[in-house]
Amino acid sequence: DIQMTQSPSSVSASVGDRVTITCRASQDISTWLAWYQQKPGKAPKLLIYAASSLQSGVPSRFSGSRSGTDFSLTISSLQPEDFATYYCQQGNSFPLTFGGGTKVEIK
Amino acid sequence: QLQLQESGSGLVKPSQTLSLTCAVSGGSISSGGYSWSWIRQPPGKGLEWIGYIYHSGSTYYNPSLKSRVTISVDRSKNQFSLKLSSVTAADTAVYYCARGTVKRPPDAFDIWGQGTMVTVSS
């Protein structure tokens, strides 16, 4: 199985801050990486697919990038509604696997 | 707009079979070449992909659960289902159904149901 390692596991930030979350794949997954946002009691919401493609309707302050097997999700200016847990997911090979999550908390 | 809705038993006894259904509305389960997955999340923990099915009936299961999982599709009712046998407390989780992209394997899940909590307890 491909292991997806997210860091940090949690981050405290203020409204307006730039926040970057990292996800490292245990082997090459090309660009088959998605990012999700999950709020308490809700289903995950797709933000980014194919490492850097913004899902329709998602604000442009969210962006994704890739460097080898390292992937990043950046929120350029954190908004109150962005406080949530974020997960990465690889879609390169079976079984599909998720990272452990990064909780973005209010500082 | 496509929507997914899970239903099924919220309480299952140990060693019994968990059964859930995902109803698809606002579109056909047979169109577009999408895959249809089940994903679960134990309380306070991360996400685990269980398996998927295509409208043709072809399936793929997570090897960690493969011996206990069956996913089926009912095209006439526009729904797909999950059965997980021999459950234990470790199967207690919120279960989500989700639509996967047309790529095989799907590289992302773009539409999710709201999730249904299943507790395994005697």
Short mmCIF file of C-alpha atoms in Angstrom, two decimals:
data_model
loop_
_atom_site.label_atom_id
_atom_site.label_comp_id
_atom_site.label_asym_id
_atom_site.label_seq_id
_atom_site.Cartn_x
_atom_site.Cartn_y
_atom_site.Cartn_z
CA ASP A 1 0.00 0.00 0.00
CA ILE A 2 1.07 3.57 -0.64
CA GLN A 3 1.44 5.46 2.64
CA MET A 4 0.42 9.11 2.72
CA THR A 5 2.09 11.10 5.48
CA GLN A 6 0.67 14.50 6.29
CA SER A 7 2.40 17.22 8.27
CA PRO A 8 1.84 18.92 10.52
CA SER A 9 -0.94 17.03 12.27
CA SER A 10 -2.28 20.35 13.49
CA VAL A 11 -1.54 24.02 12.93
CA SER A 12 -2.72 27.13 14.75
CA ALA A 13 -3.18 30.18 12.58
CA SER A 14 -4.97 33.50 12.44
CA VAL A 15 -7.39 34.91 9.91
CA GLY A 16 -5.39 36.29 7.01
CA ASP A 17 -2.41 33.98 7.53
CA ARG A 18 -0.87 31.92 4.76
CA VAL A 19 -1.04 28.24 5.66
CA THR A 20 0.74 25.35 3.94
CA ILE A 21 0.04 21.67 4.59
CA THR A 22 2.29 18.93 3.25
CA CYS A 23 1.58 15.36 2.18
CA ARG A 24 4.35 12.90 1.30
CA ALA A 25 3.70 9.71 -0.66
CA SER A 26 5.76 6.60 0.12
CA GLN A 27 6.29 6.06 -3.62
CA ASP A 28 5.73 7.82 -6.91
CA ILE A 29 2.06 8.67 -7.50
CA SER A 30 2.58 11.03 -10.42
CA THR A 31 0.02 13.82 -10.01
CA TRP A 32 -2.77 11.61 -8.71
CA LEU A 33 -3.30 13.47 -5.47
CA ALA A 34 -6.46 15.06 -4.12
CA TRP A 35 -7.10 17.35 -1.16
CA TYR A 36 -10.27 17.48 0.93
CA GLN A 37 -11.65 19.75 3.62
CA GLN A 38 -13.77 18.28 6.40
CA LYS A 39 -15.71 20.19 9.02
CA PRO A 40 -17.06 18.52 12.18
CA GLY A 41 -20.05 16.30 11.50
CA LYS A 42 -19.82 16.82 7.75
CA ALA A 43 -18.61 14.81 4.79
CA PRO A 44 -15.27 15.67 3.21
CA LYS A 45 -15.37 18.22 0.39
CA LEU A 46 -13.08 17.97 -2.62
CA LEU A 47 -10.83 21.03 -2.98
CA ILE A 48 -8.01 20.02 -5.33
CA TYR A 49 -7.56 17.10 -7.73
CA ALA A 50 -4.66 16.04 -9.92
CA ALA A 51 -2.33 17.74 -7.44
CA SER A 52 -3.06 21.29 -8.57
CA SER A 53 -6.46 21.50 -10.28
CA LEU A 54 -9.04 23.52 -8.39
CA GLN A 55 -12.43 21.84 -8.05
CA SER A 56 -15.30 23.89 -9.42
CA GLY A 57 -16.70 26.33 -6.87
CA VAL A 58 -13.67 26.23 -4.56
CA PRO A 59 -12.20 29.66 -3.73
CA SER A 60 -8.97 30.58 -5.51
CA ARG A 61 -7.16 31.09 -2.18
CA PHE A 62 -6.72 27.32 -2.17
CA SER A 63 -3.92 25.95 -4.32
CA GLY A 64 -1.99 22.73 -4.68
CA SER A 65 1.49 21.87 -5.86
CA ARG A 66 3.81 18.91 -6.34
CA SER A 67 7.54 18.30 -6.00
CA GLY A 68 8.34 14.68 -6.65
CA THR A 69 6.49 12.69 -4.01
CA ASP A 70 5.85 15.76 -1.86
CA PHE A 71 2.58 17.62 -2.26
CA SER A 72 1.38 20.84 -0.70
CA LEU A 73 -1.94 22.51 -0.09
CA THR A 74 -1.70 26.26 0.47
CA ILE A 75 -4.38 28.60 1.74
CA SER A 76 -3.16 32.04 0.74
CA SER A 77 -5.24 34.06 3.22
CA LEU A 78 -7.02 32.03 5.87
CA GLN A 79 -10.69 32.82 6.27
CA PRO A 80 -12.94 31.98 9.25
CA GLU A 81 -14.70 29.26 7.26
CA ASP A 82 -11.38 27.53 6.52
CA PHE A 83 -10.89 26.24 10.05
CA ALA A 84 -11.31 22.50 9.48
CA THR A 85 -9.39 19.26 9.00
CA TYR A 86 -7.69 18.64 5.67
CA TYR A 87 -6.90 15.26 4.12
CA CYS A 88 -4.85 14.21 1.14
CA GLN A 89 -5.65 11.09 -0.91
CA GLN A 90 -3.68 9.23 -3.55
CA GLY A 91 -5.44 7.92 -6.64
CA ASN A 92 -2.48 6.30 -8.36
CA SER A 93 -2.95 2.69 -7.32
CA PHE A 94 -5.04 0.35 -5.21
CA PRO A 95 -5.86 0.45 -2.43
CA LEU A 96 -6.75 4.13 -2.46
CA THR A 97 -5.31 5.69 0.68
CA PHE A 98 -5.68 8.90 2.66
CA GLY A 99 -3.31 10.89 4.79
CA GLY A 100 -3.90 11.12 8.52
CA GLY A 101 -5.26 14.65 8.38
CA THR A 102 -4.18 18.14 9.40
CA LYS A 103 -6.37 20.17 11.71
CA VAL A 104 -6.26 23.92 11.12
CA GLU A 105 -7.17 25.65 14.35
CA ILE A 106 -7.73 29.23 15.38
CA LYS A 107 -4.74 30.84 17.10
CA GLN B 1 -27.55 18.26 -9.09
CA LEU B 2 -26.37 14.79 -8.18
CA GLN B 3 -26.91 13.78 -4.57
CA LEU B 4 -26.06 10.68 -2.56
CA GLN B 5 -27.93 9.46 0.51
CA GLU B 6 -26.88 6.59 2.75
CA SER B 7 -29.38 4.47 4.66
CA GLY B 8 -29.29 1.33 6.73
CA SER B 9 -28.99 -0.06 10.21
CA GLY B 10 -27.25 2.20 12.69
CA LEU B 11 -26.66 -0.56 15.24
CA VAL B 12 -25.23 -3.97 14.41
CA LYS B 13 -24.35 -6.79 16.78
CA PRO B 14 -20.84 -8.26 16.79
CA SER B 15 -20.35 -11.10 14.29
CA GLN B 16 -23.38 -9.99 12.25
CA THR B 17 -23.48 -8.31 8.85
CA LEU B 18 -23.58 -4.55 8.34
CA SER B 19 -25.80 -3.50 5.43
CA LEU B 20 -26.00 -0.03 3.92
CA THR B 21 -27.49 1.44 0.76
CA CYS B 22 -26.59 4.59 -1.12
CA ALA B 23 -29.39 6.14 -3.17
CA VAL B 24 -28.31 8.29 -6.10
CA SER B 25 -30.61 11.14 -7.13
CA GLY B 26 -30.36 13.88 -9.71
CA GLY B 27 -28.60 11.64 -12.21
CA SER B 28 -28.15 8.07 -13.34
CA ILE B 29 -25.71 5.70 -11.70
CA SER B 30 -25.15 4.20 -15.15
CA SER B 31 -24.04 7.33 -16.98
CA GLY B 32 -20.69 9.02 -17.28
CA GLY B 33 -18.40 6.10 -16.46
CA TYR B 34 -18.05 7.06 -12.82
CA SER B 35 -17.20 4.70 -9.99
CA TRP B 36 -19.18 4.47 -6.77
CA SER B 37 -17.29 3.97 -3.51
CA TRP B 38 -17.77 3.32 0.16
CA ILE B 39 -15.44 5.11 2.59
CA ARG B 40 -15.51 4.97 6.37
CA GLN B 41 -14.23 7.06 9.26
CA PRO B 42 -14.00 5.72 12.84
CA PRO B 43 -14.86 8.29 15.51
CA GLY B 44 -12.07 10.85 15.81
CA LYS B 45 -9.93 9.12 13.18
CA GLY B 46 -9.06 9.35 9.51
CA LEU B 47 -10.63 8.07 6.31
CA GLU B 48 -10.43 4.51 4.97
CA TRP B 49 -11.50 3.53 1.46
CA ILE B 50 -13.52 0.29 1.51
CA GLY B 51 -14.10 -0.40 -2.17
CA TYR B 52 -15.93 0.62 -5.33
CA ILE B 53 -18.25 -0.59 -8.02
CA TYR B 54 -18.97 0.51 -11.57
CA HIS B 55 -22.46 0.43 -13.10
CA SER B 56 -21.30 -2.62 -15.03
CA GLY B 57 -20.93 -4.42 -11.73
CA SER B 58 -17.15 -4.63 -11.69
CA THR B 59 -15.72 -4.12 -8.22
CA TYR B 60 -12.48 -3.55 -6.39
CA TYR B 61 -12.09 -3.91 -2.64
CA ASN B 62 -9.48 -2.79 -0.15
CA PRO B 63 -7.42 -5.94 0.54
CA SER B 64 -7.62 -5.22 4.27
CA LEU B 65 -11.38 -5.80 4.14
CA LYS B 66 -11.77 -7.89 1.00
CA SER B 67 -12.72 -11.15 2.72
CA ARG B 68 -15.68 -9.48 4.43
CA VAL B 69 -16.92 -6.92 1.88
CA THR B 70 -19.50 -7.12 -0.88
CA ILE B 71 -20.54 -4.08 -2.91
CA SER B 72 -23.42 -4.43 -5.36
CA VAL B 73 -25.39 -2.15 -7.68
CA ASP B 74 -29.10 -2.01 -8.47
CA ARG B 75 -29.40 0.01 -11.67
CA SER B 76 -33.20 -0.18 -11.64
CA LYS B 77 -33.30 1.58 -8.27
CA ASN B 78 -30.31 3.82 -9.03
CA GLN B 79 -28.49 2.73 -5.91
CA PHE B 80 -25.56 0.72 -4.69
CA SER B 81 -25.04 -1.21 -1.49
CA LEU B 82 -22.43 -2.35 1.01
CA LYS B 83 -22.37 -5.51 3.04
CA LEU B 84 -19.66 -6.06 5.65
CA SER B 85 -19.75 -9.41 7.40
CA SER B 86 -18.45 -10.60 10.76
CA VAL B 87 -18.31 -7.11 12.21
CA THR B 88 -16.49 -6.18 15.39
CA ALA B 89 -16.23 -3.00 17.42
CA ALA B 90 -13.41 -1.92 15.11
CA ASP B 91 -15.99 -1.52 12.34
CA THR B 92 -17.79 1.22 14.27
CA ALA B 93 -17.55 4.29 12.05
CA VAL B 94 -19.32 6.85 9.95
CA TYR B 95 -19.83 5.26 6.54
CA TYR B 96 -19.87 7.47 3.46
CA CYS B 97 -20.79 6.71 -0.11
CA ALA B 98 -19.03 8.80 -2.75
CA ARG B 99 -18.71 9.22 -6.50
CA GLY B 100 -15.26 8.67 -7.94
CA THR B 101 -13.85 10.24 -11.08
CA VAL B 102 -13.89 8.32 -14.36
CA LYS B 103 -10.20 7.48 -14.10
CA ARG B 104 -9.41 3.90 -13.05
CA PRO B 105 -8.60 3.85 -10.22
CA PRO B 106 -10.52 7.05 -9.39
CA ASP B 107 -8.12 9.85 -8.47
CA ALA B 108 -10.66 11.79 -6.43
CA PHE B 109 -14.15 11.68 -4.95
CA ASP B 110 -16.16 14.69 -6.01
CA ILE B 111 -19.59 14.00 -4.54
CA TRP B 112 -20.23 12.52 -1.09
CA GLY B 113 -23.24 11.45 0.88
CA GLN B 114 -23.79 13.00 4.29
CA GLY B 115 -22.61 9.83 6.03
CA THR B 116 -24.30 7.42 8.38
CA MET B 117 -23.03 6.33 11.78
CA VAL B 118 -22.87 2.58 12.36
CA THR B 119 -22.17 1.26 15.84
CA VAL B 120 -21.20 -2.34 16.48
CA SER B 121 -22.37 -3.33 19.93
CA SER B 122 -24.31 -6.09 21.64
#
